Short mmCIF file of C-alpha atoms in Angstrom, two decimals:
data_model
loop_
_atom_site.label_atom_id
_atom_site.label_comp_id
_atom_site.label_asym_id
_atom_site.label_seq_id
_atom_site.Cartn_x
_atom_site.Cartn_y
_atom_site.Cartn_z
CA MET C 1 -17.50 42.67 2.88
CA THR C 2 -16.81 38.93 3.33
CA ASP C 3 -13.21 38.37 4.01
CA PRO C 4 -12.04 35.96 1.50
CA SER C 5 -10.07 34.16 4.52
CA ASP C 6 -13.81 33.11 5.70
CA PHE C 7 -13.95 30.33 2.67
CA ILE C 8 -10.59 28.63 3.77
CA PRO C 9 -11.57 25.50 5.89
CA PRO C 10 -10.08 25.33 9.36
CA ALA C 11 -6.69 23.28 9.57
CA TRP C 12 -7.30 21.24 12.44
CA PRO C 13 -9.05 18.33 10.69
CA LEU C 14 -6.79 17.82 8.33
CA LEU C 15 -4.45 17.83 11.31
CA VAL C 16 -6.28 15.16 13.01
CA TYR C 17 -6.52 13.30 9.94
CA PHE C 18 -2.78 13.29 9.49
CA GLY C 19 -2.57 12.02 13.03
CA MET C 20 -5.00 9.07 12.89
CA SER C 21 -3.19 8.23 9.31
CA ILE C 22 0.23 8.07 11.07
CA VAL C 23 -1.00 5.09 13.17
CA SER C 24 -3.82 3.59 11.19
CA LEU C 25 -2.11 3.61 7.59
CA PRO C 26 0.95 1.22 8.77
CA LEU C 27 -1.61 -1.13 10.38
CA TYR C 28 -3.83 -1.14 7.63
CA PHE C 29 -1.08 -2.00 5.03
CA PHE C 30 0.12 -4.84 7.67
CA VAL C 31 -3.38 -6.36 7.75
CA PHE C 32 -3.44 -5.91 3.98
CA VAL C 33 0.05 -8.00 3.46
CA SER C 34 -0.80 -10.38 6.08
CA LEU C 35 -4.17 -11.15 4.37
CA LEU C 36 -2.33 -11.60 0.96
CA ARG C 37 0.21 -13.99 2.57
CA LEU C 38 -2.55 -15.96 4.39
CA ARG C 39 -4.18 -16.48 1.02
CA CYS C 40 -1.16 -17.93 -0.35
CA PHE C 41 -0.81 -20.86 2.15
CA SER C 42 -4.56 -21.26 3.07
CA LYS C 43 -7.53 -22.12 1.10
CA ALA C 44 -9.60 -20.96 3.83
CA TYR C 45 -8.50 -17.03 3.28
CA ASN C 46 -9.51 -17.61 -0.63
CA THR C 47 -13.25 -17.66 -0.10
CA THR C 48 -15.50 -14.86 -1.58
CA PHE C 49 -15.85 -13.11 1.87
CA TYR C 50 -11.85 -12.70 2.03
CA SER C 51 -11.78 -11.78 -1.77
CA ILE C 52 -14.26 -8.99 -1.05
CA LEU C 53 -12.48 -7.84 2.06
CA LEU C 54 -9.18 -8.06 0.18
CA GLN C 55 -10.64 -5.44 -2.39
CA HIS C 56 -11.94 -3.29 0.47
CA CYS C 57 -8.64 -2.93 1.94
CA ILE C 58 -7.24 -2.02 -1.41
CA ALA C 59 -10.12 0.65 -1.68
CA ASP C 60 -9.47 2.01 1.73
CA LEU C 61 -5.76 2.21 0.89
CA LEU C 62 -6.68 4.06 -2.44
CA ALA C 63 -8.88 6.52 -0.72
CA MET C 64 -6.01 7.25 1.78
CA PHE C 65 -3.40 7.51 -1.10
CA LEU C 66 -5.76 9.92 -3.48
CA PHE C 67 -6.59 12.24 -0.27
CA PHE C 68 -2.90 12.49 0.30
CA THR C 69 -1.86 13.20 -3.12
CA THR C 70 -5.24 15.31 -4.53
CA ASN C 71 -5.82 17.20 -1.44
CA SER C 72 -3.27 17.14 1.27
CA ALA C 73 0.03 17.48 -1.06
CA ARG C 74 -1.40 20.45 -2.83
CA ASN C 75 -0.99 22.48 0.52
CA ALA C 76 2.84 21.69 0.31
CA HIS C 77 5.00 24.58 -0.50
CA PHE C 78 7.18 22.39 -2.98
CA LEU C 79 4.10 20.87 -4.73
CA ARG C 80 1.68 23.91 -4.71
CA ASP C 81 3.00 25.58 -7.67
CA PHE C 82 3.09 22.44 -9.78
CA TYR C 83 -0.31 21.67 -9.04
CA PHE C 84 -1.80 25.22 -9.75
CA GLU C 85 0.39 25.50 -13.09
CA TYR C 86 -1.03 22.10 -14.20
CA GLN C 87 -4.67 22.18 -12.68
CA HIS C 88 -6.15 21.80 -16.07
CA TYR C 89 -4.71 18.43 -16.76
CA TYR C 90 -7.13 16.98 -14.41
CA ILE C 91 -5.63 17.68 -11.22
CA ALA C 92 -8.07 20.23 -10.15
CA ALA C 93 -10.74 17.80 -11.06
CA ALA C 94 -9.14 15.11 -9.45
CA SER C 95 -8.88 16.77 -6.02
CA TYR C 96 -12.69 17.12 -6.02
CA ASN C 97 -13.78 13.89 -8.06
CA ALA C 98 -11.67 11.60 -6.06
CA ILE C 99 -13.80 12.15 -2.96
CA TYR C 100 -16.96 10.90 -4.41
CA TYR C 101 -15.06 7.94 -6.33
CA THR C 102 -13.66 6.65 -3.09
CA LEU C 103 -16.87 7.04 -1.10
CA TYR C 104 -18.76 5.23 -3.76
CA ILE C 105 -16.08 2.44 -3.77
CA ARG C 106 -16.29 2.11 0.24
CA CYS C 107 -20.52 2.08 0.02
CA THR C 108 -20.68 -0.48 -2.54
CA GLY C 109 -17.82 -2.48 -0.71
CA ILE C 110 -19.71 -2.56 2.51
CA VAL C 111 -22.92 -3.56 0.59
CA PHE C 112 -21.20 -6.29 -0.89
CA LEU C 113 -19.91 -7.61 2.11
CA SER C 114 -23.06 -7.34 4.26
CA VAL C 115 -24.97 -8.98 1.39
CA GLN C 116 -22.49 -11.83 1.28
CA ARG C 117 -22.73 -12.32 5.03
CA TYR C 118 -26.70 -12.34 4.83
CA LEU C 119 -26.75 -14.96 1.85
CA ILE C 120 -24.14 -17.39 3.59
CA ILE C 121 -26.19 -17.39 6.72
CA THR C 122 -29.44 -17.30 6.15
CA HIS C 123 -29.93 -18.87 2.60
CA PRO C 124 -26.70 -21.20 2.44
CA THR C 125 -28.18 -23.61 -0.13
CA SER C 126 -29.75 -21.22 -2.46
CA VAL C 127 -28.54 -20.61 -5.95
CA VAL C 128 -27.76 -17.11 -5.81
CA THR C 129 -25.50 -18.31 -2.61
CA HIS C 130 -24.02 -21.05 -4.76
CA LYS C 131 -23.01 -18.61 -7.58
CA VAL C 132 -21.55 -15.77 -5.04
CA GLN C 133 -19.59 -18.32 -3.16
CA ASN C 134 -18.22 -19.83 -6.43
CA ALA C 135 -17.24 -16.79 -7.97
CA SER C 136 -13.66 -16.59 -9.23
CA THR C 137 -11.40 -13.87 -7.92
CA LEU C 138 -11.45 -12.06 -11.29
CA GLU C 139 -15.19 -12.17 -11.30
CA ILE C 140 -15.40 -10.51 -7.90
CA VAL C 141 -12.58 -7.98 -8.84
CA ILE C 142 -14.68 -7.03 -11.79
CA VAL C 143 -17.97 -6.74 -9.89
CA TYR C 144 -16.33 -4.70 -6.89
CA TRP C 145 -14.73 -2.14 -9.16
CA SER C 146 -17.02 -1.87 -12.13
CA VAL C 147 -20.10 -1.11 -10.01
CA PRO C 148 -18.80 2.02 -8.04
CA THR C 149 -16.95 2.98 -11.48
CA LEU C 150 -20.24 3.04 -13.23
CA LEU C 151 -21.85 5.19 -10.66
CA SER C 152 -19.00 7.62 -10.60
CA LEU C 153 -19.17 8.30 -14.38
CA VAL C 154 -21.30 10.99 -13.66
CA VAL C 155 -18.97 12.61 -11.38
CA LEU C 156 -15.76 11.50 -13.02
CA LYS C 157 -16.78 13.35 -16.31
CA ASP C 158 -16.89 16.66 -14.92
CA THR C 159 -13.78 18.49 -15.62
CA ASP C 160 -14.63 22.29 -15.15
CA PHE C 161 -12.69 22.69 -11.92
CA SER C 162 -9.88 25.16 -10.84
CA PHE C 163 -8.04 26.35 -8.02
CA ASP C 164 -8.67 30.12 -6.97
CA SER C 165 -4.98 30.93 -6.22
CA VAL C 166 -1.71 29.71 -5.54
CA GLU C 167 -2.09 30.77 -1.78
CA THR C 168 -5.16 28.91 -0.71
CA MET C 169 -5.63 26.36 -3.44
CA ALA C 170 -9.24 26.14 -3.01
CA ILE C 171 -11.33 24.57 -5.64
CA ILE C 172 -13.88 26.37 -7.58
CA ALA C 173 -16.83 24.64 -8.96
CA ASP C 174 -20.00 25.09 -10.89
CA GLN C 175 -22.67 25.21 -8.14
CA SER C 176 -24.98 23.07 -10.02
CA VAL C 177 -22.24 20.37 -10.00
CA ILE C 178 -21.94 20.68 -6.36
CA LYS C 179 -25.60 20.33 -5.61
CA ARG C 180 -26.05 17.50 -8.15
CA ASN C 181 -23.02 15.34 -6.75
CA THR C 182 -24.17 16.08 -3.13
CA LEU C 183 -27.64 14.77 -3.84
CA MET C 184 -26.30 11.70 -5.63
CA ALA C 185 -23.79 10.96 -2.69
CA LEU C 186 -26.64 11.43 -0.22
CA ILE C 187 -28.74 8.72 -2.38
CA VAL C 188 -25.77 6.23 -2.48
CA VAL C 189 -25.03 6.41 1.20
CA SER C 190 -28.57 6.20 2.40
CA THR C 191 -29.30 3.31 0.17
CA ALA C 192 -26.04 1.56 1.31
CA CYS C 193 -27.08 2.16 4.91
CA LEU C 194 -30.87 0.88 4.18
CA ILE C 195 -29.50 -1.99 2.40
CA CYS C 196 -26.92 -3.08 5.10
CA SER C 197 -29.42 -2.27 7.92
CA LEU C 198 -31.82 -4.63 6.24
CA ALA C 199 -29.20 -7.43 5.76
CA TYR C 200 -28.00 -7.37 9.50
CA GLY C 201 -31.61 -6.80 10.71
CA ALA C 202 -32.62 -10.05 9.03
CA LEU C 203 -29.70 -11.70 10.16
CA PHE C 204 -30.58 -10.75 13.79
CA VAL C 205 -33.90 -12.22 13.36
CA PHE C 206 -32.63 -15.21 11.72
CA ILE C 207 -30.21 -15.94 14.24
CA ARG C 208 -32.76 -15.12 17.17
CA ARG C 209 -35.26 -17.27 15.92
CA HIS C 210 -32.87 -20.46 15.34
CA SER C 211 -31.43 -19.57 18.68
CA ALA C 212 -34.58 -19.80 20.40
CA SER C 213 -35.46 -23.18 18.60
CA LEU C 214 -32.16 -24.94 19.29
CA SER C 215 -32.46 -23.80 23.00
CA ARG C 216 -35.74 -25.71 23.46
#
């Protein structure tokens, strides 16, 4: 008979993540604040690239915050009872769905940054590049957050999750939901990797060709 403890994940990955976050989170927050300050004093930091980068910083900070509040915090003894008692108020669902939501935000953010770099370098005078470069901050914010949110609606609508016990706080989910979300995540990540690879591959070819022509 299988021991239930076999289904409990090891603690060392979480400890490693905590250790990395202790160092990276303050630095990340410092970069975020510095970028905000620079945008207040210099127009050079108010371009489309830095607007997207700023949203990406917010997304990363949000991902860390959600991870700590929905996954790590539920293992704390003083919060475990609260999370377990009110798990049906989307707490258990958030612990599971937040992983995919933040994943999609990061994937689309990287794609936006890659495509913007590709357009501004290889097609600086095109109509599309002109529209991208002249987009307002509000437009960038709307596009940046609406695309991954729309992708995540399939995931966020699922609420049938629960914790197995107050001792382990492992999430119980339907296997069909897990398989669907895993497949969807694989498709999103693969598509993002493909788009970024094509963009930077095209950039490499473009730079090589123009570098060769300038050196002649």
